[in-house]
C-alpha positions in Angstrom: -303.3 -236.4 -191.6 -305.6 -238.2 -193.9 -305.4 -238.1 -197.7 -306.5 -234.7 -199.0 -306.6 -233.1 -195.5 -307.1 -229.4 -194.7 -304.8 -227.7 -192.0 -305.0 -224.2 -190.7 -302.0 -222.4 -189.2 -302.6 -220.7 -185.9 -299.9 -218.1 -186.5 -297.3 -217.1 -189.0 -294.1 -219.1 -189.4 -292.3 -221.9 -191.3 -294.0 -225.3 -191.1 -292.6 -228.7 -192.3 -295.0 -231.3 -193.5 -294.0 -235.0 -194.1 -296.1 -237.5 -196.1 -295.8 -241.3 -196.0 -297.8 -243.9 -198.0 -297.8 -247.6 -198.8 -299.7 -249.8 -201.3 -301.4 -253.1 -201.0 -298.3 -255.0 -202.0 -296.4 -253.5 -199.1 -294.4 -251.0 -201.1 -293.9 -247.6 -199.3 -292.6 -244.1 -200.0 -292.4 -240.7 -198.3 -292.1 -237.0 -199.1 -291.4 -233.8 -197.1 -292.4 -230.2 -197.9 -291.9 -226.9 -196.1 -294.5 -224.2 -196.0 -294.0 -220.5 -194.8 -297.2 -219.0 -193.4 -297.4 -215.2 -193.4 -299.5 -213.5 -190.7 -302.3 -211.2 -191.8 -301.6 -207.5 -191.1 -303.2 -206.1 -188.0 -303.3 -202.4 -187.1 -305.0 -200.3 -184.4 -304.9 -196.6 -183.2 -303.9 -196.3 -179.6 -303.1 -193.5 -177.2 -305.3 -190.9 -178.8 -307.6 -188.3 -177.2 -311.4 -188.6 -177.7 -311.5 -184.8 -178.0 -309.0 -181.9 -178.3 -309.2 -178.2 -178.4 -309.3 -176.9 -181.9 -306.2 -174.8 -181.4 -304.2 -177.9 -180.5 -302.9 -180.8 -182.6 -303.9 -184.4 -182.2 -301.2 -186.8 -181.0 -301.7 -190.4 -182.3 -299.9 -193.7 -181.8 -300.3 -197.0 -183.5 -300.1 -200.7 -182.8 -299.1 -202.8 -185.8 -298.4 -206.4 -186.4 -297.1 -208.2 -189.6 -297.1 -204.8 -191.4 -294.5 -203.7 -193.8 -295.5 -200.0 -193.9 -298.2 -197.7 -192.6 -300.0 -194.7 -194.0 -302.2 -192.1 -192.2 -305.0 -190.2 -193.8 -308.0 -188.2 -192.7 -311.4 -187.2 -194.0 -310.6 -183.6 -193.2 -308.4 -180.8 -194.5 -305.7 -180.9 -191.9 -302.1 -182.2 -192.2 -300.0 -184.9 -190.6 -296.4 -184.1 -189.6 -295.5 -187.5 -191.1 -298.0 -189.8 -192.9 -295.7 -192.9 -192.7 -294.6 -192.8 -189.1 -296.0 -195.0 -186.3 -296.5 -191.9 -184.0 -297.8 -188.8 -185.7 -299.3 -185.4 -185.0 -302.3 -184.1 -186.9 -303.1 -180.4 -187.1 -306.8 -179.7 -187.7 -307.9 -177.3 -190.5 -310.6 -174.7 -190.4 -313.0 -177.1 -192.1 -312.4 -179.7 -189.4 -313.1 -177.1 -186.7 -316.3 -176.0 -188.6 -317.8 -179.5 -188.5 -316.6 -180.2 -184.9 -314.3 -183.1 -185.5 -312.3 -185.3 -187.9 -311.9 -189.0 -188.7 -308.4 -190.2 -188.8 -307.5 -193.5 -190.6 -304.5 -195.8 -190.2 -303.8 -198.2 -193.1 -301.2 -201.0 -192.7 -299.9 -203.0 -195.6 -299.2 -206.7 -194.9 -296.4 -208.8 -196.4 -297.1 -210.5 -199.7 -299.4 -212.2 -200.4 -301.4 -210.7 -197.6 -303.4 -207.5 -198.1 -304.0 -204.5 -195.9 -305.7 -203.7 -192.6 -307.1 -200.4 -191.4 -308.4 -198.7 -188.3 -310.1 -195.4 -187.8 -311.0 -193.1 -184.9 -313.2 -190.0 -184.6 -311.7 -187.1 -182.7 -314.0 -184.3 -181.6 -312.8 -180.8 -181.8 -313.9 -178.3 -179.1 -313.9 -174.7 -180.2 -311.5 -173.1 -177.7 -311.4 -169.4 -176.5 -309.7 -166.7 -178.5 -307.6 -164.6 -176.2 -307.7 -160.8 -176.6 -307.4 -157.8 -174.2 -307.2 -154.0 -174.0 -305.7 -151.5 -171.6 -307.1 -148.1 -170.7 -303.6 -146.7 -171.0 -300.4 -148.0 -172.6 -297.9 -145.2 -172.0 -297.3 -142.6 -169.4 -295.1 -141.4 -166.6 -293.8 -143.6 -163.8 -295.4 -144.9 -161.7 -298.0 -145.9 -164.3 -301.3 -147.5 -163.2 -302.8 -149.6 -165.9 -306.2 -151.4 -166.0 -306.5 -154.3 -168.4 -309.8 -155.7 -169.6 -310.4 -159.2 -171.0 -311.8 -159.0 -174.5 -311.6 -162.8 -175.2 -314.2 -164.6 -177.2 -315.4 -167.9 -175.6 -315.7 -171.1 -177.6 -317.8 -174.2 -176.7 -316.9 -173.7 -173.1 -317.0 -170.8 -170.7 -313.8 -169.0 -169.6 -313.0 -170.0 -166.1 -309.5 -168.7 -165.5 -307.1 -165.9 -166.6 -303.4 -165.3 -166.2 -302.2 -161.8 -166.9 -298.7 -160.9 -167.9 -297.2 -157.5 -167.3 -293.5 -157.4 -168.1 -292.0 -160.5 -166.5 -294.7 -160.8 -163.9 -297.6 -163.3 -164.5 -300.5 -163.2 -162.1 -303.9 -164.8 -162.0 -306.7 -162.3 -162.0 -310.3 -161.4 -163.0 -311.7 -160.0 -166.2 -310.5 -156.6 -165.1 -306.9 -156.5 -163.8 -305.1 -153.5 -162.3 -301.3 -153.2 -162.0 -298.8 -150.4 -161.3 -295.6 -150.2 -163.3 -293.2 -148.4 -160.9 -290.0 -148.1 -163.0 -289.5 -146.6 -166.4 -289.0 -148.9 -169.4 -290.8 -151.0 -172.0 -293.0 -153.9 -170.8 -294.7 -156.8 -172.5 -298.5 -157.3 -172.0 -300.3 -160.6 -172.4 -303.2 -162.8 -171.4 -303.7 -166.6 -171.1 -307.4 -167.8 -170.9 -308.7 -171.3 -170.1 -312.2 -172.6 -170.5 -314.3 -175.2 -168.8 -313.1 -177.9 -171.3 -309.5 -177.2 -170.5 -308.9 -175.3 -173.8 -306.4 -172.4 -173.6 -305.3 -169.6 -175.8 -302.5 -167.0 -175.3 -301.8 -163.6 -176.7 -298.6 -161.6 -175.9 -297.4 -158.3 -177.2 -293.7 -157.7 -176.6 -293.7 -153.9 -176.4 -297.2 -153.2 -175.1 -296.4 -150.7 -172.3 -294.0 -147.8 -172.4 -293.3 -146.0 -169.1 -291.4 -142.7 -169.1 -289.2 -141.6 -166.2 -290.7 -139.0 -163.9 -288.7 -136.1 -162.5 -288.1 -135.5 -158.8 -288.7 -131.9 -157.9 -286.6 -130.3 -155.1 -285.1 -126.9 -154.3 -283.3 -125.0 -151.6 -284.4 -121.6 -150.2 -281.6 -119.3 -149.0 -282.2 -118.1 -146.4 -285.3 -120.1 -145.4 -285.7 -117.7 -142.5 -285.0 -114.0 -143.0 -285.1 -111.3 -140.4 -286.6 -107.9 -141.3 -285.5 -105.8 -143.1 -284.0 -108.7 -145.1 -286.8 -109.6 -147.4 -285.2 -111.3 -150.4 -285.1 -115.1 -150.7 -283.1 -117.0 -153.3 -284.5 -120.3 -154.7 -282.1 -122.9 -156.2 -283.6 -125.7 -158.3 -282.2 -129.1 -157.4 -284.7 -131.2 -159.4 -283.5 -134.6 -160.7 -284.5 -136.4 -163.9 -284.8 -133.2 -165.9 -282.5 -131.2 -168.1 -282.4 -127.5 -167.2 -282.1 -126.7 -170.9 -285.2 -128.5 -172.0 -287.3 -128.8 -168.8 -290.1 -126.5 -167.9 -290.3 -125.2 -164.4 -292.8 -123.0 -162.6 -292.4 -121.2 -159.3 -295.1 -119.8 -157.0 -294.0 -117.6 -154.1 -297.3 -117.6 -152.1 -297.0 -113.8 -151.8 -300.4 -112.3 -150.9 -299.3 -108.9 -152.3 -299.2 -110.4 -155.9 -301.9 -111.9 -158.1 -302.0 -115.7 -157.6 -299.1 -115.4 -155.2 -296.5 -114.4 -157.8 -295.1 -116.7 -160.5 -291.8 -117.2 -162.3 -290.5 -119.8 -164.9 -286.8 -119.4 -164.5 -284.7 -122.4 -163.5 -283.3 -120.6 -160.4 -285.0 -117.5 -159.1 -285.4 -115.1 -156.2 -288.2 -113.1 -154.7 -288.5 -109.9 -152.6 -291.4 -110.0 -150.0 -293.1 -106.9 -148.9 -294.2 -108.1 -145.5 -293.3 -110.5 -142.8 -295.0 -113.9 -142.5 -294.7 -117.5 -143.5 -294.9 -118.4 -147.2 -295.4 -121.8 -148.8 -293.3 -121.7 -152.0 -294.0 -124.3 -154.7 -292.0 -125.6 -157.6 -293.4 -127.6 -160.5 -291.0 -129.3 -163.1 -291.9 -131.0 -166.3 -289.5 -133.2 -168.4 -289.4 -133.7 -172.1 -292.0 -136.5 -171.9 -294.5 -134.3 -170.1 -294.0 -135.9 -166.7 -294.5 -133.5 -163.8 -293.5 -133.4 -160.2 -293.8 -130.8 -157.5 -292.1 -129.7 -154.3 -293.0 -127.3 -151.5 -291.1 -125.5 -148.9 -292.1 -122.9 -146.3 -290.0 -119.8 -145.8 -290.3 -117.2 -143.1 -289.8 -113.4 -143.1 -289.8 -112.4 -139.4 -289.8 -108.9 -137.9 -286.6 -107.6 -136.4 -286.1 -107.6 -132.7 -288.2 -105.0 -130.8 -288.8 -104.6 -127.1 -291.1 -102.1 -125.5 -292.0 -101.6 -121.8 -294.2 -99.0 -120.0 -292.5 -96.8 -117.5 -295.4 -97.1 -114.9 -298.3 -99.3 -113.9 -301.0 -99.1 -111.2 -301.9 -102.5 -109.7 -305.0 -101.2 -107.8 -307.6 -103.8 -109.1 -309.5 -101.4 -111.4 -308.8 -103.5 -114.4 -306.6 -100.8 -116.1 -302.9 -101.2 -116.2 -302.9 -103.6 -113.3 -299.9 -105.6 -114.6 -296.5 -104.8 -115.8 -296.0 -106.4 -119.3 -293.3 -106.2 -121.9 -294.2 -106.0 -125.6 -291.6 -107.7 -127.8 -291.3 -109.1 -131.3 -288.7 -110.8 -133.5 -287.5 -113.2 -130.8 -287.4 -117.0 -130.4 -286.8 -117.2 -126.6 -287.9 -114.7 -123.9 -287.1 -114.1 -120.2 -288.3 -111.2 -117.9 -286.6 -110.4 -114.6 -287.7 -107.7 -112.1 -285.5 -106.4 -109.2 -286.2 -104.2 -106.2 -284.0 -101.2 -105.4 -281.6 -103.4 -103.5 -281.0 -105.7 -106.5 -283.0 -108.5 -105.2 -284.9 -110.6 -107.8 -288.6 -110.4 -107.0 -290.2 -111.7 -110.3 -289.2 -113.9 -113.2 -291.0 -115.4 -116.2 -290.0 -117.2 -119.4 -293.5 -117.5 -120.9 -294.2 -114.5 -123.1 -297.8 -115.3 -123.5 -298.7 -115.3 -119.8 -296.1 -113.1 -118.2 -297.0 -110.0 -116.3 -296.0 -108.7 -112.8 -299.0 -108.0 -110.6 -297.0 -105.8 -108.1 -296.8 -108.4 -105.4 -293.9 -110.2 -103.8 -294.7 -113.6 -102.4 -298.4 -112.6 -102.4 -297.8 -109.4 -100.5 -298.3 -106.0 -102.3 -295.0 -104.4 -103.0 -294.6 -100.7 -101.9 -294.9 -97.8 -104.3 -291.5 -97.1 -105.9 -289.1 -97.6 -108.8 -288.2 -101.1 -109.9 -285.7 -102.3 -112.5 -286.7 -104.8 -115.2 -284.5 -106.8 -117.6 -285.4 -108.8 -120.7 -283.2 -111.4 -122.2 -284.2 -112.6 -125.6 -282.8 -114.7 -128.5 -283.5 -113.4 -132.0 -284.4 -115.7 -134.9 -280.7 -115.9 -135.9 -279.8 -117.2 -132.4 -278.2 -114.1 -131.1 -278.8 -113.1 -127.5 -279.9 -109.6 -126.6 -280.4 -107.8 -123.2 -282.7 -104.9 -122.7 -283.4 -103.2 -119.3 -285.2 -100.2 -117.9 -287.1 -98.8 -114.9 -290.8 -99.0 -114.1 -292.8 -97.0 -111.4 -295.2 -98.9 -109.3 -298.0 -96.4 -108.4 -300.8 -97.2 -105.9 
């Protein structure tokens, strides 16, 4: 170096300088000096988003060099989770959201005697959606069908997707969402909405739906089939999910002889029918939550066994009394047999609706005379009966 030279350090560090000189008489001397060079502070903000949804925080990272400490600040009203850390999170304020963004500044202090360096970034804030919903019904009897409607308010973007929560079930759906809660219990209700900028919002209510248990109506009819003159039927309530002391039950006997078919509100009941026929008896039960169920059962009152047969018929083709038919009632199975005077079977039928002897044997007219008939029937209680008699064939 020349006398009175200027030297610039390329980077911080400790440098040693040596100086040698001599005069015109040949005398010489030397000196050495050490110089410590401190680098200037350098800071920059890295790893930050250009924009965020206003409901979210801003994650920021820093790059620093030759810095003893850092400080974060903003031109908004939000707060940092730590203003002296190298990685921080900034939570925007309402004023930040109102103006659509915030400027975040990083200041790094250098080592003495160096000063400070700073860097700033602008982060735009999108107004995200605000999730809200309603349901047409929130409580009722199982199974409970609910219909939920999206009441969310969109922000800077349009709402493009929805995830509905009912209990522990989360399903993607439209702005109107239907679901059936099959079992009794308390269920959460919630909604997550996302807009075209990727902003989301969530709303969840822990005890939003309340489903009450429904009863199961059932009963027994004893007997379910009665043979005249037995006309009284007993009905025993076997409903589940109800307390007989507090439940409300209604019977209908479907009896045409009574107004509305006849009613009763006892837990167990009976009814005396005035006529034969089939009757569809109904039971409705209601538990303490007002949940209702119904059951129906058909009972029969059938006539007692009766068999009637004419003592003569005239199969002459005049259309009057040309066939021998038996009139019977109160049976479940029927068989007619006809024998000639020598005990030979000449006619048989098991079809009550179409039976009738036309007075022929193998297509040949039988002679005038007396023939024996026999009817074998089963009544409605399964008992077998035999009835027999004589009929005159007259030509």
